[in-house]
PDB file of C-alpha atoms in Angstrom:
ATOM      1  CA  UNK A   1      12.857 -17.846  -0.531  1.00  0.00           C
ATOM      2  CA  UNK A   2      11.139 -19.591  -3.128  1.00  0.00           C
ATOM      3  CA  UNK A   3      12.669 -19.673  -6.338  1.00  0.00           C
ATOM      4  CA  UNK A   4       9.694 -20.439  -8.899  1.00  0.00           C
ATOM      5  CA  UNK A   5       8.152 -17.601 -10.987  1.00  0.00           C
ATOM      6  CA  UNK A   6       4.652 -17.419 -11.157  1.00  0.00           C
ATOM      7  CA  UNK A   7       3.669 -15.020 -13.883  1.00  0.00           C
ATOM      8  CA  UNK A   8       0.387 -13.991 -12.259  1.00  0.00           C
ATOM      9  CA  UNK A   9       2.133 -12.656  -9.051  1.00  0.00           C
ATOM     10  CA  UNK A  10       4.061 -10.212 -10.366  1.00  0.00           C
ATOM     11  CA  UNK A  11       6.582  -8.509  -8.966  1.00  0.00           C
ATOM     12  CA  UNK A  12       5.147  -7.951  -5.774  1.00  0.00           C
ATOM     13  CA  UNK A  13       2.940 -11.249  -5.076  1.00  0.00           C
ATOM     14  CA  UNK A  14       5.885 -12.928  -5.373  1.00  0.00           C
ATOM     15  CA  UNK A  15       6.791 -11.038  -2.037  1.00  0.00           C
ATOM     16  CA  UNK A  16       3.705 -12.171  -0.267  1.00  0.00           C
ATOM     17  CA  UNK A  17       4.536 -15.568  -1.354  1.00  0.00           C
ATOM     18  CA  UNK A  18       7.876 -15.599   0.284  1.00  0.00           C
ATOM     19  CA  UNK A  19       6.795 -13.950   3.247  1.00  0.00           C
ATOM     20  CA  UNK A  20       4.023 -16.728   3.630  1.00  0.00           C
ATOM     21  CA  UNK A  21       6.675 -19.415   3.156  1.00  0.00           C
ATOM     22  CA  UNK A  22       8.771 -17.886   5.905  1.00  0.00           C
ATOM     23  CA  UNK A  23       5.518 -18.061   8.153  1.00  0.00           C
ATOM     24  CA  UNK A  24       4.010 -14.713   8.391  1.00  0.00           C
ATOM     25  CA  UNK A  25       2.044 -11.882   6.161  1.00  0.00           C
ATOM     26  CA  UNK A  26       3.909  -9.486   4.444  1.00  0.00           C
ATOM     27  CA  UNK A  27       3.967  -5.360   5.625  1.00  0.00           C
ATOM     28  CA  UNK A  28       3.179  -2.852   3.354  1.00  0.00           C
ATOM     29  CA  UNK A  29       3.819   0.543   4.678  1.00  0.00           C
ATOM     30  CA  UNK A  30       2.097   3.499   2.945  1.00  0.00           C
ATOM     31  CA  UNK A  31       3.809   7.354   2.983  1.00  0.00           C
ATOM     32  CA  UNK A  32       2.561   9.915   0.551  1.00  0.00           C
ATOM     33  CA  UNK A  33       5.963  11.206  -1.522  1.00  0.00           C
ATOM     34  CA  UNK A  34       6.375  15.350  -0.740  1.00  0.00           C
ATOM     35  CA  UNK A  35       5.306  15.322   2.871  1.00  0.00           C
ATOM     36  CA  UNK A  36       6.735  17.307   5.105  1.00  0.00           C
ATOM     37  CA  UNK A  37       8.943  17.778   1.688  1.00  0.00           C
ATOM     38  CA  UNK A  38      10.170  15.654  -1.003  1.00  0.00           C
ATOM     39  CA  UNK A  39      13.853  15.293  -0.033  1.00  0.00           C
ATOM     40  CA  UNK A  40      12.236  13.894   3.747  1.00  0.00           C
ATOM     41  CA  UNK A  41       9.581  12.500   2.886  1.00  0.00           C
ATOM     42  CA  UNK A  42      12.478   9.996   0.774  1.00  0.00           C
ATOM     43  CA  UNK A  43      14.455   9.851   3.405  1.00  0.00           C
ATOM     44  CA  UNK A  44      11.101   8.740   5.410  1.00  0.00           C
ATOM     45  CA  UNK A  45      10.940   5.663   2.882  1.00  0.00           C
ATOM     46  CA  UNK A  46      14.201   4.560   3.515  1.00  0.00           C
ATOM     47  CA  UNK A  47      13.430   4.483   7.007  1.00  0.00           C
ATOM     48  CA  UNK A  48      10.251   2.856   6.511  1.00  0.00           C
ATOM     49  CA  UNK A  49      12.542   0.230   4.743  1.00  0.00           C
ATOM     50  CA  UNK A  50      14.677  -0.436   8.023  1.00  0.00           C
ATOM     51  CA  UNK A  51      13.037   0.086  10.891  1.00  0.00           C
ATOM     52  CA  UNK A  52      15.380   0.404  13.762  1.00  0.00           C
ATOM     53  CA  UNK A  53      17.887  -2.535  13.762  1.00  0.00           C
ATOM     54  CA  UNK A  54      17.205  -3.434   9.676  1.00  0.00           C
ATOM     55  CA  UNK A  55      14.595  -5.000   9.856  1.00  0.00           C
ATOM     56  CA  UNK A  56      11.418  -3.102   8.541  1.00  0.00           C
ATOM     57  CA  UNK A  57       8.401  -3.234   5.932  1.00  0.00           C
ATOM     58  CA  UNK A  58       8.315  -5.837   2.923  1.00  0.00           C
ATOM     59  CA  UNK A  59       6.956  -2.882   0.476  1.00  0.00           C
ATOM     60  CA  UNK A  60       6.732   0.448   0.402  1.00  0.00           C
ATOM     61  CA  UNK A  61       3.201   2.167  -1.203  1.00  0.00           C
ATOM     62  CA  UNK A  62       4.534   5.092  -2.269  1.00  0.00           C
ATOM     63  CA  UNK A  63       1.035   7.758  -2.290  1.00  0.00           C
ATOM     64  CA  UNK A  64       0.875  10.585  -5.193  1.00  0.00           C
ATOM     65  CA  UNK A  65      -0.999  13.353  -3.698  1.00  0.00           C
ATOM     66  CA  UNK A  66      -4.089  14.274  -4.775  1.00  0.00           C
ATOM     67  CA  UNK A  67      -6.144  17.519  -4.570  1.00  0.00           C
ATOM     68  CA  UNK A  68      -9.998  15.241  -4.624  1.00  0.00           C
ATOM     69  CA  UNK A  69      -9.014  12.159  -2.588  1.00  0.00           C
ATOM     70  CA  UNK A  70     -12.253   9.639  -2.335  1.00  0.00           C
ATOM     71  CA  UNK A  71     -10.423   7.010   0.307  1.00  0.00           C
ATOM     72  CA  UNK A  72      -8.032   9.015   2.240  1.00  0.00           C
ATOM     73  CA  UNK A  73      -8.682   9.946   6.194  1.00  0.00           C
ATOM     74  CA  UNK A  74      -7.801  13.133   7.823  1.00  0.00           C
ATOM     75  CA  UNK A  75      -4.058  12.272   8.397  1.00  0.00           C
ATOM     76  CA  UNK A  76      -2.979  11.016   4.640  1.00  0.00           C
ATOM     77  CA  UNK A  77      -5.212  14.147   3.495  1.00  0.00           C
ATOM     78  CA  UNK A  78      -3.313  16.532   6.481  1.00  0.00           C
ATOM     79  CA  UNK A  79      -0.119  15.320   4.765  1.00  0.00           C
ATOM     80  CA  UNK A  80      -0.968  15.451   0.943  1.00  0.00           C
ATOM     81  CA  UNK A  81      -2.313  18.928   1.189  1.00  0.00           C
ATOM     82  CA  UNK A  82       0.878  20.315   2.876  1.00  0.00           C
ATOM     83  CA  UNK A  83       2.662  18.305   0.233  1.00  0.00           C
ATOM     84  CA  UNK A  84       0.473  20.195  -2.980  1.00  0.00           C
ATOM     85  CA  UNK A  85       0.943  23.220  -1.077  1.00  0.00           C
ATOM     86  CA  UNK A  86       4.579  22.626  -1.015  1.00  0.00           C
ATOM     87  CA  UNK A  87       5.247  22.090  -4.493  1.00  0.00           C
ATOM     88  CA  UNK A  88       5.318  18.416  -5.195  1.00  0.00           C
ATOM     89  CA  UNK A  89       4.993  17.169  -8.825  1.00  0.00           C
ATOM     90  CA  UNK A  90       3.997  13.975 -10.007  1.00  0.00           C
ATOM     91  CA  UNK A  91       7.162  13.043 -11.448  1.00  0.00           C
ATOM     92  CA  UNK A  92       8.887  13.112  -7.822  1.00  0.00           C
ATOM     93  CA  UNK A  93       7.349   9.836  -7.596  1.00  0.00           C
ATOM     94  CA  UNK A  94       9.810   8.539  -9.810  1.00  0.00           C
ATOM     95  CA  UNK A  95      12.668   9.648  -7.834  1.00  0.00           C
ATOM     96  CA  UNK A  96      11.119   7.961  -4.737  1.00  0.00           C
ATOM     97  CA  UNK A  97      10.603   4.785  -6.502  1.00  0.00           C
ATOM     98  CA  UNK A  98      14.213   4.628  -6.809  1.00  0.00           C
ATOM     99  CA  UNK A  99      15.201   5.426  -3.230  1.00  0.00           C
ATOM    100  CA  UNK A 100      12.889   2.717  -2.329  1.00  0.00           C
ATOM    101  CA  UNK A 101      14.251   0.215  -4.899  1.00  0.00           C
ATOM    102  CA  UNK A 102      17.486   0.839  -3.814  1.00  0.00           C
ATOM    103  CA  UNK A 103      17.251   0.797   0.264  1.00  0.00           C
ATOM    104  CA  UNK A 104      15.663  -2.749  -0.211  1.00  0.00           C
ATOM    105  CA  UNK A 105      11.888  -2.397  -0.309  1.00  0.00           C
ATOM    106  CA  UNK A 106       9.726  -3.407  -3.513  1.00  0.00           C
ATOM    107  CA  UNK A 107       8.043  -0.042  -4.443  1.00  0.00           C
ATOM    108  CA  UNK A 108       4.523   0.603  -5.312  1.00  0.00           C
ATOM    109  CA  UNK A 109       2.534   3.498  -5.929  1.00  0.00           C
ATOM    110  CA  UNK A 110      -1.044   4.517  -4.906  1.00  0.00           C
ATOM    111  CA  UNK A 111      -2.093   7.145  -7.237  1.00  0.00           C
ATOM    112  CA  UNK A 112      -5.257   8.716  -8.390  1.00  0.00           C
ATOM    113  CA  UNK A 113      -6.150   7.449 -12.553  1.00  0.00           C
ATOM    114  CA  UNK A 114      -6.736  11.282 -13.284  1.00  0.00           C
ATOM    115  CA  UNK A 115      -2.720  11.883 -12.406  1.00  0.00           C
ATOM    116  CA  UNK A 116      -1.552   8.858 -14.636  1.00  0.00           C
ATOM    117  CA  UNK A 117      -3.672  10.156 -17.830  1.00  0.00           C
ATOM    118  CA  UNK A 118      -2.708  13.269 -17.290  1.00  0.00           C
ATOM    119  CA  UNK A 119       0.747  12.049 -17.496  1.00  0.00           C
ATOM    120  CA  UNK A 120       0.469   9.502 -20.452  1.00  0.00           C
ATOM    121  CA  UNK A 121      -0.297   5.999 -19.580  1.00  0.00           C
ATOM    122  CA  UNK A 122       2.191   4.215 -21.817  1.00  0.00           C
ATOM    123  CA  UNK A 123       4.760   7.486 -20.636  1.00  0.00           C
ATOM    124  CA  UNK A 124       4.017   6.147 -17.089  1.00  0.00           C
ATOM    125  CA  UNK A 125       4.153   2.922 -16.958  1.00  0.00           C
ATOM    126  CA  UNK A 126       7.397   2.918 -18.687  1.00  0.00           C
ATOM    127  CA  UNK A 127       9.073   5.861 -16.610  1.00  0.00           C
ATOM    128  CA  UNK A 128       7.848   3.687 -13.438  1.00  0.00           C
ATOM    129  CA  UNK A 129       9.558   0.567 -14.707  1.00  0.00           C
ATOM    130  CA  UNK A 130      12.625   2.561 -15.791  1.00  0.00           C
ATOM    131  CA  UNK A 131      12.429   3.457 -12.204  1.00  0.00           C
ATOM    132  CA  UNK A 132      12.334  -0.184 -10.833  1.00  0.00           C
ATOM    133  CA  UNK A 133       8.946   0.495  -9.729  1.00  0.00           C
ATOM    134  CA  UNK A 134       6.895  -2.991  -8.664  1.00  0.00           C
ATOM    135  CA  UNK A 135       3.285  -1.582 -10.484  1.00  0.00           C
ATOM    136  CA  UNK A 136       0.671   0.588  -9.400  1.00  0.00           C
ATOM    137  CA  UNK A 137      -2.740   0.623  -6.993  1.00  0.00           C
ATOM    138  CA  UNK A 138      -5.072   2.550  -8.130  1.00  0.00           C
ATOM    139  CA  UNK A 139      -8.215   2.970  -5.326  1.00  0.00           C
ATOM    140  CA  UNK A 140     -10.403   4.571  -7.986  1.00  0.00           C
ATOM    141  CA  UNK A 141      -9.643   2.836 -11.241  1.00  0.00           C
ATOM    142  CA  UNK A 142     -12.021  -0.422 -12.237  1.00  0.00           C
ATOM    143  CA  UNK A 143     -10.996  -3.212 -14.344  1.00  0.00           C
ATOM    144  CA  UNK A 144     -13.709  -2.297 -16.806  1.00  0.00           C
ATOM    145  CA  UNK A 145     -12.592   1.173 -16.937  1.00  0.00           C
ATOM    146  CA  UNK A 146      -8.900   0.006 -16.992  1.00  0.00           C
ATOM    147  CA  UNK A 147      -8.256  -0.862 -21.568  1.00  0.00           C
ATOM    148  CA  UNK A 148      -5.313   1.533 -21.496  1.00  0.00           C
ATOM    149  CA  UNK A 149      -4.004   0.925 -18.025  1.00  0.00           C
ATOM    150  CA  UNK A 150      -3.931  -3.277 -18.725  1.00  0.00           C
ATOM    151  CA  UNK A 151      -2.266  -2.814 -21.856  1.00  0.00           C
ATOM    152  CA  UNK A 152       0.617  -0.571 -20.684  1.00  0.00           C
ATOM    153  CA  UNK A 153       1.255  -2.875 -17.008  1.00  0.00           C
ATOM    154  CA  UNK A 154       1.385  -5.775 -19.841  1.00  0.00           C
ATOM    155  CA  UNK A 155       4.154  -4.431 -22.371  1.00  0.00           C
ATOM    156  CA  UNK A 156       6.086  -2.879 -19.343  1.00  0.00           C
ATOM    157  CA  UNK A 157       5.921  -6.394 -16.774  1.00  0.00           C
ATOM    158  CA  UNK A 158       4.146  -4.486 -14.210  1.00  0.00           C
ATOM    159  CA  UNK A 159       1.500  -5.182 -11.427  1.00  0.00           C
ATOM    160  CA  UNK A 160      -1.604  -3.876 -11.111  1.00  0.00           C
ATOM    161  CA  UNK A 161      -3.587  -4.086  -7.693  1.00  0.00           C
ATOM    162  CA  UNK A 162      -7.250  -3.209  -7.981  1.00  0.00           C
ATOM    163  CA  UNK A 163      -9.252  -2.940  -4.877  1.00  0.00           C
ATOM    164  CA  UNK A 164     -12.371  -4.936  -3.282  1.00  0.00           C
ATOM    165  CA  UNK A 165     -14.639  -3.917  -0.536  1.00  0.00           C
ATOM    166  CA  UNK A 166     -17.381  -5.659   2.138  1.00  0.00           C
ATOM    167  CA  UNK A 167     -20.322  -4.051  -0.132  1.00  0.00           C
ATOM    168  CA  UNK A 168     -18.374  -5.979  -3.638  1.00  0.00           C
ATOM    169  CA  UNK A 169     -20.699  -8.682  -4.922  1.00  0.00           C
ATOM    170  CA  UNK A 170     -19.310 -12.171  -5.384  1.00  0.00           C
ATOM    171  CA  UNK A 171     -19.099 -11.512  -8.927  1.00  0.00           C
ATOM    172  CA  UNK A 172     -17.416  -8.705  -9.051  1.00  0.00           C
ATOM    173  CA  UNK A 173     -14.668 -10.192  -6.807  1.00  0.00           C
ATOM    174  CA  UNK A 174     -13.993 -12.556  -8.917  1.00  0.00           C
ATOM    175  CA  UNK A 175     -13.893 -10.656 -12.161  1.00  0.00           C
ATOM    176  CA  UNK A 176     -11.472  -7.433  -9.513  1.00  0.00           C
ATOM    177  CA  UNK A 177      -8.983 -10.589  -9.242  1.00  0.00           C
ATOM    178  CA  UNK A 178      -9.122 -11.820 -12.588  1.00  0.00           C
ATOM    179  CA  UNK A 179      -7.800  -8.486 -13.932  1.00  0.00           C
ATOM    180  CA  UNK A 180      -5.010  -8.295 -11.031  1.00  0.00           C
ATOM    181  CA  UNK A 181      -1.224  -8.893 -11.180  1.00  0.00           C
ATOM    182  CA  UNK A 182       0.471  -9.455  -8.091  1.00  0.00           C
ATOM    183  CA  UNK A 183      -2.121  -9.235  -5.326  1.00  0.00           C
ATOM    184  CA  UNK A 184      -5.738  -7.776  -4.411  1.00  0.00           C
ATOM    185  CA  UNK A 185      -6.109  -4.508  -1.828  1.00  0.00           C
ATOM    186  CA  UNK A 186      -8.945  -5.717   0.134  1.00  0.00           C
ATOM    187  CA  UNK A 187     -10.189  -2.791   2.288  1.00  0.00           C
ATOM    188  CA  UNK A 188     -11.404  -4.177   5.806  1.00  0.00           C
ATOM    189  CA  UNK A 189     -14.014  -1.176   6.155  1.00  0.00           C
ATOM    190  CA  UNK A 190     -16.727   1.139   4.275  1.00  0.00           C
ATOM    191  CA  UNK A 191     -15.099   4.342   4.150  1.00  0.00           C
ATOM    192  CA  UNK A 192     -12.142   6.229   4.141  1.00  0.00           C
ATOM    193  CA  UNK A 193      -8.381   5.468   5.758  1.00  0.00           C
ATOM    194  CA  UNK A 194      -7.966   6.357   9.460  1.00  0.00           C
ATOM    195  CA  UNK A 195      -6.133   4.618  12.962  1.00  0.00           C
ATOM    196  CA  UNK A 196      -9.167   2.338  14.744  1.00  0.00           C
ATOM    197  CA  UNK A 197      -8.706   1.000  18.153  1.00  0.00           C
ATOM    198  CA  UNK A 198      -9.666  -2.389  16.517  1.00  0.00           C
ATOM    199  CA  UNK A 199      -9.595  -4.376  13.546  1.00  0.00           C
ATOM    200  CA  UNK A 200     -12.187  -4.496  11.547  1.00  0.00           C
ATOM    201  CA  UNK A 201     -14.423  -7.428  11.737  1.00  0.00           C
ATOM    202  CA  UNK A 202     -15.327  -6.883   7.846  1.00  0.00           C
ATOM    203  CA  UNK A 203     -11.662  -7.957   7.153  1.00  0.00           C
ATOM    204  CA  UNK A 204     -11.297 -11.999   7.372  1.00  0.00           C
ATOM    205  CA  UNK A 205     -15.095 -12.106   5.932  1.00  0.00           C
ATOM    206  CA  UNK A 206     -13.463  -9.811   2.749  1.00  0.00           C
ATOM    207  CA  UNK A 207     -10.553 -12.230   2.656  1.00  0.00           C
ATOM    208  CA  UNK A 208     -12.384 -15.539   2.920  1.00  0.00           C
ATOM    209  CA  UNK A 209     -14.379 -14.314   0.040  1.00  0.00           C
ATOM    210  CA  UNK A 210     -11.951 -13.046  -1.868  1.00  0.00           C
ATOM    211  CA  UNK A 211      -9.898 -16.771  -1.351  1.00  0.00           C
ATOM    212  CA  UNK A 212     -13.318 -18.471  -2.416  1.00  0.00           C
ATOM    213  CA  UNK A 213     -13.187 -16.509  -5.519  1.00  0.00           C
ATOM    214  CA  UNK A 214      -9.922 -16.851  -6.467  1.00  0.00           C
ATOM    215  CA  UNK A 215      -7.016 -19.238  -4.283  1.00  0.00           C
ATOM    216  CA  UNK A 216      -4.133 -18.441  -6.504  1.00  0.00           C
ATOM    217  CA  UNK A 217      -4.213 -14.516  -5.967  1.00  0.00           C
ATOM    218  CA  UNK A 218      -2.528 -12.987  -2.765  1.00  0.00           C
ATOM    219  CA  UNK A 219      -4.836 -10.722  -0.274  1.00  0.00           C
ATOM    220  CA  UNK A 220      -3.918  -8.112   0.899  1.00  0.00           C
ATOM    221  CA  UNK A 221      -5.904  -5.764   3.979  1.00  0.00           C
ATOM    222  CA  UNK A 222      -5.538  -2.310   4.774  1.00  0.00           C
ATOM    223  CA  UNK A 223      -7.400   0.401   6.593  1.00  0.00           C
ATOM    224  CA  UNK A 224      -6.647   0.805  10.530  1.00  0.00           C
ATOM    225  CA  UNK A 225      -3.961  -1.135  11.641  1.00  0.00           C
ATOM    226  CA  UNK A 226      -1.851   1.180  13.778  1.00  0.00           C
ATOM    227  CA  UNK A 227       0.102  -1.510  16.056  1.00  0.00           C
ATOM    228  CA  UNK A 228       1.970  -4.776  15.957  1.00  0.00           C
ATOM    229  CA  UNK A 229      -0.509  -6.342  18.417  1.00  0.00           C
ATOM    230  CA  UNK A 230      -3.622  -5.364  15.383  1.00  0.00           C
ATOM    231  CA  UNK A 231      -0.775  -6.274  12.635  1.00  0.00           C
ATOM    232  CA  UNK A 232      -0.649  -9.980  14.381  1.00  0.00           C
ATOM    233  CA  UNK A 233      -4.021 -10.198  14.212  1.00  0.00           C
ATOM    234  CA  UNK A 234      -4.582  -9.433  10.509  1.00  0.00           C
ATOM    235  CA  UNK A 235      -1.662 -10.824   9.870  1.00  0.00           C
ATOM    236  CA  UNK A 236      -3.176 -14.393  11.091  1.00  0.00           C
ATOM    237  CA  UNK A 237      -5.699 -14.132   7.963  1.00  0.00           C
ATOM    238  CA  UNK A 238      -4.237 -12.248   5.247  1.00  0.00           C
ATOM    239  CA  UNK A 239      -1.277 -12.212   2.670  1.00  0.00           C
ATOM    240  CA  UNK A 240      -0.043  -8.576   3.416  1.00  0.00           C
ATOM    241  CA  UNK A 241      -0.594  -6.313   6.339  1.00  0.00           C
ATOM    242  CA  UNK A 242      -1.155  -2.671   5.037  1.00  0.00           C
ATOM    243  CA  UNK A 243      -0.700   0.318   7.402  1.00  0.00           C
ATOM    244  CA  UNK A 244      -0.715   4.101   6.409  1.00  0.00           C
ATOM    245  CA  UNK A 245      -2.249   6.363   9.043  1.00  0.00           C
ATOM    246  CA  UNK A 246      -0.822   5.159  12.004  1.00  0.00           C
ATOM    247  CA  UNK A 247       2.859   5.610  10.127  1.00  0.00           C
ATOM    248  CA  UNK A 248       1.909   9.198   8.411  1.00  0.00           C
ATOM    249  CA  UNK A 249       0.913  10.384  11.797  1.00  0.00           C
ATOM    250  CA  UNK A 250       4.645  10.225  13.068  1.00  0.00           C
ATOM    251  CA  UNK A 251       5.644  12.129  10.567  1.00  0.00           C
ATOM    252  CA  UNK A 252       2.959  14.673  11.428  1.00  0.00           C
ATOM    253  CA  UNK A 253       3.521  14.390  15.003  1.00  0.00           C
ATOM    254  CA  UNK A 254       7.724  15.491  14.153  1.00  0.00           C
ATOM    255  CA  UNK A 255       6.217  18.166  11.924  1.00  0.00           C
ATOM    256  CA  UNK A 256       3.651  19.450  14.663  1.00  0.00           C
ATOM    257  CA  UNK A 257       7.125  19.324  17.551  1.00  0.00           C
ATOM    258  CA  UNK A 258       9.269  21.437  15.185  1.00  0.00           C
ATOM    259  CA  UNK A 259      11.315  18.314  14.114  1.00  0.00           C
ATOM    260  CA  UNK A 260      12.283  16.153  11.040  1.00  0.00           C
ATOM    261  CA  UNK A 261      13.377  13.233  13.742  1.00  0.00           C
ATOM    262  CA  UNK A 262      12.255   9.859  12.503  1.00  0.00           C
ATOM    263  CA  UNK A 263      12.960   8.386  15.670  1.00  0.00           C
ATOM    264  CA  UNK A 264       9.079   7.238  16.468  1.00  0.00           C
ATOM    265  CA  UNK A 265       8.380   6.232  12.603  1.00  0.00           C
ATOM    266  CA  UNK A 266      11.434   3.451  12.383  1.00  0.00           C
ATOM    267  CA  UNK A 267      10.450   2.668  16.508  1.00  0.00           C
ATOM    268  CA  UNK A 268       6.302   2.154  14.650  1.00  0.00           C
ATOM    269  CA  UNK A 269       7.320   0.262  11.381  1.00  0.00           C
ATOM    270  CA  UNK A 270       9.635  -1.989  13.979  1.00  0.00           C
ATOM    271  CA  UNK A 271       6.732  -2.592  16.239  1.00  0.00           C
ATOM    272  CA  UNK A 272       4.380  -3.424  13.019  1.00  0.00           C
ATOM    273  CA  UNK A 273       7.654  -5.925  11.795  1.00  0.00           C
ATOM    274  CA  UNK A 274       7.402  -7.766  14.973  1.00  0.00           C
ATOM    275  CA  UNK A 275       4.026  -7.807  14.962  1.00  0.00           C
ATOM    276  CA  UNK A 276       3.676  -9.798  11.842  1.00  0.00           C
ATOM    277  CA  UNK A 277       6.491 -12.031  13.164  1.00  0.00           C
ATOM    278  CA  UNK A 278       4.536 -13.387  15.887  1.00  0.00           C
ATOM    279  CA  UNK A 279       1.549 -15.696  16.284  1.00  0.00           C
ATOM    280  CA  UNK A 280      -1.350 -14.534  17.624  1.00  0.00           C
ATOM    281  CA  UNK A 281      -2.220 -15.669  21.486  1.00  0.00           C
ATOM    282  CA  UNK A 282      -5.876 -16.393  21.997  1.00  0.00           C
ATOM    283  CA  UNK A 283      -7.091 -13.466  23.598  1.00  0.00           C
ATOM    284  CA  UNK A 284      -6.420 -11.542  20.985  1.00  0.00           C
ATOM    285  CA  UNK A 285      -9.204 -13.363  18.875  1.00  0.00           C
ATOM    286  CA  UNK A 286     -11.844 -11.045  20.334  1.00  0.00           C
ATOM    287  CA  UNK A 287      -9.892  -8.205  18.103  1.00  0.00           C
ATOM    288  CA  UNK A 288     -10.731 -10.229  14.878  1.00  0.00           C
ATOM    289  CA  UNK A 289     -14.595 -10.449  16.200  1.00  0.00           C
ATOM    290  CA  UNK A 290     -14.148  -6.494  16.736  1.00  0.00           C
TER     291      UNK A 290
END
């Protein structure tokens, strides 16, 4: 593990970093906090955390539901909805933060802006660090819209991950990255989150542009991946491997067969470890092209 500190990478970039040291991209697994409930969906985390012999994601991306998602597919929405209906409250984040923290995982959050000002910004920030919380991505908050949010992840040492697209000019890339701490969310398709047979072919284009922009900043790609064989793949060309839907639908799938087992989600998250473990044989160069 390296040993410098970089200021620019965070908390979490400094994750990537080691990860690409050791050889491979880091995995960020997403679950949203209150699904099926808040005391499982926690004990979900933790799981996401070890896999099924200890070896499991890098980070967790803890997701605040939202009642007006813009990027989430039908399972994340399935699973937030049942979580609103069921009572969960922003500041249950918090508490998953620290189960995170504390099974091993660096914890980030997805959340809506609309949640955080509701909340307080400077109130937020500093609960989230008090929580050993990593810093937040926020899908629907711009750096030029951001004043309050930059100011607050500055006095309380947090990272920020904005978010960059296929349709993002060249310029705004660059100015996306300027504004980040620890790494950039590149999303590998137009559209919202869902489990696709293939990789995106958008997604080494995004992160070659995104490395022209800026070398020093981490990439990360999400939207899709649902196996170790796709996580290999992406893996081969970005900093972080981020998978959500394919790991939300296990949870759905226990729900749906009258059980809280996490069996399949530790036996997914330890197919997705290996995954980014492993080079990529050739063949598997017509999923990049996909």
């Amino acid at each position: 593990m390296s040993t410098t500190v970089d200021p620019r990478l965070g908390i979490s970039g400094h994750v990537l970093r080691d990860a690409k040291a050791a050889g491979r991209a880091a995995l960020v697994g997403y679950l949203p906090v209150g699904y099926p409930d808040v005391d499982h969906s926690i004990e979900a985390m933790r799981a996401l955390a070890q896999g099924t012999d200890g070896i499991g994601v890098d980070m967790v991306e803890i997701g605040m539901p939202y009642s007006d998602p813009m990027m989430d597919g039908l399972a994340i929405q399935h699973a937030t909805t049942r979580a609103l209906e069921r009572g969960v409250r922003t500041h249950d984040v918090f508490r998953a933060v620290e189960a995170v923290a504390v099974a091993g995982a660096v914890p980030l959050v997805m959340i809506y802006w609309n949640l955080v000002e509701q909340y307080g910004v400077e109130a937020f920030a500093r609960d989230l660090a008090a929580a050993g919380g990593a810093g937040l991505i926020t899908p629907d908050l711009t750096p030029d819209e951001a004043g309050p949010w930059l100011d607050a992840s500055d006095a309380q040492g947090l990272d920020r991950v904005f978010l960059i697209a296929p349709s993002s000019t060249d310029e705004r890339i660059a100015m996306t990255m300027a504004n980040c701490r620890g790494w950039v969310y590149a999303t590998s398709v137009m559209g919202v989150t869902g489990v696709r047979t293939q990789t995106s072919s958008a997604a080494p284009v995004i992160v070659d542009r995104a490395r022209a922009a800026d070398p020093s900043l981490p990439v990360g790609v999400g939207l899709g991946v649902s196996n170790g064989d796709q996580a290999s793949v992406v893996g081969s060309y970005a900093d972080a491997v981020i998978v959500g839907s394919a790991l939300v639908k296990c949870l759905i799938d226990a729900e749906d067969a009258g059980s809280a087992d996490l069996v399949r989600l530790r036996e997914r998250v330890a197919d997705l470890a290996a995954g980014v473990r492993r080079p990529v044989v050739p063949d598997d160069a017509t999923v990049r092209g996909g």
